């Protein structure tokens, strides 16, 4: 069974940092590029970042460019999202996804509030 399990979310103040993790199992993780998305209540799911299967190339949404870094460890079957200088508008549930697959995790809540 394919599983994607996000973790690392929480409550942080504006300007704070979090590192999200997504642990994958049930498929050949190293064969898939991976993405992070986020979804705020009442809004569509928004793409945040992506990374190639090797981890050598990354892409970011303009809304978070310069504040986030996506990375992966294929030996641990895990993809990460380091988030810095967080803003209130970053509040959302963050999900990971294997690109071109129907596989999503359950998400981890990030709340940015003073």
N, CA and C of each residue as an Amber inpcrd file, in Angstrom:
protein
   342
   0.8370000  -1.1890000   0.0000000   0.0000000   0.0000000   0.0000000
   0.8760000   1.2450000   0.0000000   0.5630000   2.1700000  -0.8800000
   1.2960000   3.4220000  -0.9400000   0.9100000   4.2790000   0.2500000
   1.9170000   4.8470000   0.8920000   1.6960000   5.7330000   2.0250000
   2.5950000   6.9510000   1.9040000   2.0260000   8.1060000   2.1670000
   2.7670000   9.3470000   2.2910000   2.3130000   9.9930000   3.5920000
   3.2300000  10.1870000   4.5120000   2.8920000  10.6770000   5.8390000
   3.6730000  11.9480000   6.1190000   2.9540000  13.0630000   6.1740000
   3.5740000  14.3500000   6.4640000   3.6700000  14.5680000   7.9710000
   4.6850000  15.3000000   8.3750000   4.8520000  15.6630000   9.7740000
   5.6580000  16.9490000   9.8580000   5.7200000  17.5150000  11.0490000
   6.5460000  18.6860000  11.2900000   5.8000000  20.0000000  11.3630000
   4.5100000  19.9860000  11.0890000   3.7420000  21.2130000  11.1900000
   3.5340000  21.6320000  12.6290000   2.9930000  22.8240000  12.7920000
   2.7470000  23.3340000  14.1200000   2.4280000  24.8070000  14.0900000
   2.4390000  25.4070000  15.2610000   2.1520000  26.8250000  15.4350000
   3.4580000  27.5890000  15.5780000   3.6410000  28.5900000  14.7360000
   4.8410000  29.4230000  14.7860000   4.4550000  30.8850000  14.6470000
   5.3140000  31.7490000  15.1490000   5.1130000  33.1850000  14.9900000
   5.5680000  33.6420000  13.6140000   5.0160000  34.7470000  13.1210000
   5.5430000  35.3020000  11.8720000   7.0500000  35.4960000  11.9600000
   7.7380000  35.1230000  10.8910000   9.1840000  35.1640000  10.8700000
   9.8480000  33.8960000  11.3450000   9.0760000  32.9750000  11.8720000
   9.6130000  31.7230000  12.3580000   9.8700000  30.7200000  11.2550000
  10.3520000  29.5450000  11.6530000  10.7290000  28.5030000  10.7090000
  10.1520000  27.1610000  11.1160000   9.9390000  26.3240000  10.1260000
   9.5390000  24.9400000  10.3240000  10.1930000  24.0880000   9.2560000
  10.4340000  22.8310000   9.5890000  10.8520000  21.8620000   8.5910000
   9.8300000  20.7420000   8.5450000   9.1730000  20.6030000   7.4090000
   8.2010000  19.5550000   7.2000000   8.8740000  18.3290000   6.6010000
   8.3600000  17.1590000   6.9490000   8.8560000  15.9090000   6.4050000
   7.7030000  15.1280000   5.8000000   8.0020000  14.3430000   4.7930000
   7.0350000  13.4460000   4.1780000   7.7090000  12.1060000   3.9880000
   7.2730000  11.1260000   4.7460000   7.8300000   9.7850000   4.6770000
   7.0050000   8.9380000   3.7250000   7.6640000   8.3340000   2.7550000
   6.9960000   7.5790000   1.7030000   7.2730000   6.0900000   1.8310000
   6.2990000   5.2980000   1.4120000   6.4600000   3.8550000   1.3730000
   5.4850000   3.2720000   0.3580000   5.7500000   2.0530000  -0.0760000
   4.8430000   1.3540000  -0.9650000   5.0630000   1.6050000  -2.4440000
   6.0670000   2.3750000  -2.7960000   6.4250000   2.5980000  -4.1930000
   7.8980000   2.9240000  -4.2720000   8.4190000   2.9560000  -5.4860000
   9.8430000   3.2230000  -5.6670000  10.0560000   4.7250000  -5.5870000
  10.3450000   5.1760000  -4.3900000  10.4260000   6.6040000  -4.1030000
  11.4340000   7.3100000  -5.0030000  12.5970000   6.7100000  -5.1950000
  13.6540000   7.3560000  -5.9690000  13.2970000   7.5240000  -7.4350000
  12.2490000   6.8600000  -7.9000000  11.8340000   6.9730000  -9.2840000
  10.8670000   8.1010000  -9.5710000  10.4570000   8.8330000  -8.5400000
   9.4500000   9.8620000  -8.6990000   9.9470000  11.2300000  -8.2810000
   9.7200000  12.2290000  -9.1270000   9.8550000  13.5920000  -8.6130000
   8.7490000  13.8430000  -7.5970000   8.9980000  14.7210000  -6.6660000
   8.0520000  14.9710000  -5.5860000   7.7010000  16.4430000  -5.5020000
   6.5270000  16.7130000  -4.9630000   6.0590000  18.0850000  -4.8000000
   5.4600000  18.2860000  -3.4180000   5.4690000  19.5320000  -2.9930000
   4.6980000  19.9860000  -1.8470000   3.6040000  20.9260000  -2.3270000
   2.4170000  20.7610000  -1.7570000   1.2820000  21.6370000  -1.9890000
   0.7550000  22.1200000  -0.6460000  -0.0600000  23.1510000  -0.7030000
  -0.7290000  23.6060000   0.5040000  -2.1640000  23.9930000   0.1780000
  -3.0150000  23.9550000   1.1940000  -4.4080000  24.3040000   1.0210000
  -4.9220000  24.9860000   2.2810000  -5.3860000  26.2060000   2.1030000
  -6.0250000  26.9390000   3.1750000  -7.5280000  26.7020000   3.1110000
  -8.2450000  26.8640000   4.2210000  -9.6890000  26.6280000   4.2210000
 -10.4030000  27.4540000   3.1620000 -11.2630000  26.7990000   2.3890000
 -12.0310000  27.4790000   1.3690000 -11.2710000  27.8260000   0.1090000
 -10.0240000  27.4090000   0.0030000  -9.2100000  27.7260000  -1.1610000
  -8.7520000  26.4510000  -1.8520000  -8.3800000  26.5960000  -3.1100000
  -7.8650000  25.4620000  -3.8640000  -6.4690000  25.0960000  -3.3880000
  -6.1180000  23.8520000  -3.6150000  -4.7770000  23.4040000  -3.3120000
  -3.7780000  24.1140000  -4.2200000  -2.7130000  24.6120000  -3.6250000
  -1.7290000  25.4340000  -4.3130000  -0.3700000  24.7440000  -4.3140000
   0.2560000  24.6650000  -5.4660000   1.5860000  24.1050000  -5.5720000
   2.6150000  25.0140000  -4.9100000   3.5310000  24.4180000  -4.1710000
   4.5480000  25.1620000  -3.4370000   5.9360000  24.9330000  -4.0040000
   6.3060000  23.6710000  -4.2140000   7.6730000  23.3540000  -4.6200000
   7.7150000  21.9640000  -5.2220000   8.7360000  21.7060000  -6.0180000
   8.9460000  20.3800000  -6.5790000  10.4310000  20.0810000  -6.6550000
  10.7390000  18.7990000  -6.7430000  12.1220000  18.3500000  -6.7890000
  12.2060000  17.1150000  -7.6630000  13.2440000  17.0300000  -8.4710000
  13.4230000  15.8840000  -9.3430000  13.7790000  14.6440000  -8.5370000
  13.7280000  13.4990000  -9.2040000  13.9620000  12.2500000  -8.4940000
  15.3640000  12.1550000  -7.9080000  16.3250000  12.8190000  -8.5440000
  17.6940000  12.8150000  -8.0430000  17.9140000  13.8430000  -6.9360000
  17.0440000  14.8420000  -6.8700000  17.2130000  15.9260000  -5.9250000
  18.0930000  17.0460000  -6.4220000  18.5510000  16.9750000  -7.6490000
  19.4940000  17.9720000  -8.1450000  18.8280000  19.2300000  -8.7020000
  17.5340000  19.1590000  -8.9900000  16.8250000  20.3070000  -9.5360000
  15.5650000  20.5660000  -8.7290000  15.3390000  21.8310000  -8.4020000
  14.1620000  22.2180000  -7.6330000  13.4570000  23.3850000  -8.3010000
  12.1620000  23.5210000  -8.0180000  11.3690000  24.6450000  -8.4940000
  10.4390000  25.0960000  -7.3860000  10.1250000  26.4000000  -7.3830000
   9.3450000  26.9800000  -6.3090000   8.2890000  27.9240000  -6.8380000
   7.1610000  27.9600000  -6.1310000   6.1530000  28.9610000  -6.4180000
   6.6720000  30.3380000  -6.0230000   6.2460000  31.3410000  -6.7810000
   6.6870000  32.7000000  -6.4860000   6.2900000  33.1470000  -5.0830000
   5.1840000  32.6300000  -4.5790000   4.6990000  33.0450000  -3.2760000
   5.6460000  32.6760000  -2.1440000   6.4800000  31.6720000  -2.3530000
   7.3850000  31.2360000  -1.3040000   8.8430000  31.1920000  -1.7300000
   9.1270000  31.5830000  -2.9490000  10.4940000  31.5540000  -3.4390000
  11.3960000  32.4080000  -2.5570000  12.5290000  31.8480000  -2.1970000
  13.4580000  32.5360000  -1.3240000  13.2380000  32.2570000   0.1360000
  12.1070000  31.6660000   0.4910000  11.7810000  31.3720000   1.8770000
  11.6960000  29.8870000   2.1680000  11.6830000  29.0640000   1.1270000
  11.5500000  27.6220000   1.3200000  12.6080000  26.8870000   0.5200000
  12.9610000  25.7130000   1.0100000  13.8800000  24.8240000   0.3220000
  13.3200000  23.4120000   0.3730000  13.1400000  22.8110000  -0.7850000
  12.7200000  21.4200000  -0.8550000  13.9600000  20.5530000  -1.0330000
  13.9800000  19.4280000  -0.3610000  15.0940000  18.4990000  -0.4720000
  14.5700000  17.0830000  -0.2820000  15.4100000  16.1090000  -0.5710000
  14.9860000  14.7290000  -0.3830000  16.1640000  13.8590000   0.0000000
  15.8570000  12.7780000   0.6600000  16.8340000  11.7660000   1.0250000
  16.2790000  10.4380000   0.5360000  16.7750000   9.9790000  -0.5900000
  16.2380000   8.7560000  -1.1750000  16.5610000   7.5170000  -0.3450000
  17.6210000   7.5760000   0.4460000  17.9330000   6.4560000   1.3300000
  16.9160000   6.3280000   2.4570000  16.2870000   7.4400000   2.8180000
  15.2770000   7.4420000   3.8710000  13.8600000   7.5290000   3.3270000
  13.7100000   7.5700000   2.0010000  12.3890000   7.6900000   1.3700000
  11.6090000   8.8750000   1.9360000  12.2860000   9.9970000   2.0540000
  11.6870000  11.1630000   2.6830000  11.9810000  12.4200000   1.8770000
  10.9660000  13.2600000   1.7400000  11.1270000  14.5710000   1.1340000
  10.8330000  15.6190000   2.2020000  11.5670000  16.7220000   2.1660000
  11.4880000  17.7480000   3.1880000  11.1060000  19.0900000   2.5850000
  10.5440000  19.9390000   3.4210000  10.3110000  21.3210000   3.0490000
  10.7440000  22.2020000   4.2140000  11.8630000  22.8710000   4.0520000
  12.3390000  23.8260000   5.0400000  11.7010000  25.1740000   4.7510000
  11.0110000  25.7330000   5.7230000  10.3050000  26.9940000   5.5600000
  10.8530000  28.0050000   6.5560000  11.2380000  29.1600000   6.0400000
  11.7900000  30.2340000   6.8500000  10.9970000  31.5090000   6.6350000
  11.1520000  32.4400000   7.5690000  10.4730000  33.7290000   7.4720000
   8.9970000  33.5530000   7.1450000   8.3450000  32.7200000   7.9160000
   6.9490000  32.4040000   7.6420000   6.0440000  33.6040000   7.8600000
   4.9980000  33.6620000   7.0570000   4.0220000  34.7360000   7.0930000
   2.6590000  34.1790000   7.4600000   1.7880000  35.0460000   7.9510000
   0.4480000  34.6250000   8.3320000  -0.2520000  33.9450000   7.1540000
  -0.0390000  34.4590000   5.9630000  -0.6940000  33.8940000   4.7900000
  -0.1590000  32.5260000   4.3850000   0.8860000  32.0560000   5.0520000
   1.3730000  30.6990000   4.8220000   0.5610000  29.6590000   5.5850000
  -0.3510000  30.1020000   6.4350000  -1.1760000  29.1810000   7.2010000
  -1.9950000  28.3000000   6.2630000  -1.8400000  26.9920000   6.3910000
  -2.4990000  26.0410000   5.5070000  -2.1560000  24.6350000   5.9690000
  -2.8340000  23.6630000   5.3780000  -2.4160000  22.2780000   5.4880000
  -1.4610000  21.9930000   4.3400000  -0.3240000  21.4350000   4.6580000
   0.7040000  21.1610000   3.6670000   0.7330000  19.6740000   3.3470000
   0.7350000  19.3620000   2.0540000   0.6760000  17.9960000   1.5600000
   1.8670000  17.6970000   0.6610000   2.2890000  16.4480000   0.6500000
   3.2700000  16.0150000  -0.3440000   2.5970000  15.1130000  -1.3690000
   3.1970000  15.0480000  -2.5350000   2.6230000  14.3300000  -3.6670000
   3.7350000  13.7870000  -4.5440000   3.5610000  12.5600000  -4.9970000
   4.4430000  12.0050000  -6.0160000   3.9220000  12.4550000  -7.3670000
   4.7290000  13.2030000  -8.0970000   4.2740000  13.8260000  -9.3290000
   3.8220000  12.7850000 -10.3450000   2.7170000  13.0860000 -11.0110000
   2.0860000  12.2200000 -12.0050000   1.4960000  10.9560000 -11.3860000
   1.2080000  11.0060000 -10.1220000   0.5600000   9.9120000  -9.4180000
  -0.6660000  10.4420000  -8.6830000  -1.5630000   9.5440000  -8.2720000
  -2.7060000   9.9850000  -7.4650000  -2.4340000   9.9570000  -5.9670000
  -1.1670000   9.8530000  -5.5750000  -0.8260000   9.5980000  -4.2010000
  -0.5630000  10.8770000  -3.4280000  -1.3120000  11.0680000  -2.3690000
  -1.1960000  12.2080000  -1.4790000  -1.1470000  11.7420000  -0.0370000
  -0.4810000  12.5120000   0.7900000  -0.5520000  12.2790000   2.2130000
  -1.7800000  12.9340000   2.8120000  -1.9200000  12.7990000   4.1270000
  -3.0490000  13.3880000   4.8370000  -2.8140000  14.8410000   5.2160000
  -1.5920000  15.2970000   5.1080000  -1.2810000  16.6830000   5.3550000
  -0.8300000  16.9550000   6.7770000  -0.1320000  18.0620000   6.9430000
   0.2760000  18.5400000   8.2530000  -0.0590000  20.0220000   8.3580000
  -0.6570000  20.4020000   9.4700000  -1.1480000  21.7670000   9.6470000
  -0.0110000  22.7080000  10.0180000   0.0810000  23.8040000   9.2990000
   0.9960000  24.8910000   9.6230000   0.1610000  26.1220000   9.9400000
   0.3460000  26.6540000  11.1250000  -0.3640000  27.8580000  11.5330000
   0.6490000  28.9180000  11.9190000   0.5800000  30.0580000  11.2600000
   1.4810000  31.1710000  11.5320000   0.6600000  32.2800000  12.1660000
   0.9420000  32.5690000  13.4060000   0.1460000  33.5370000  14.1520000
   0.9740000  34.1100000  15.2860000   0.7270000  35.3750000  15.5830000
   1.3720000  36.0190000  16.7080000   0.5410000  35.9200000  17.9770000
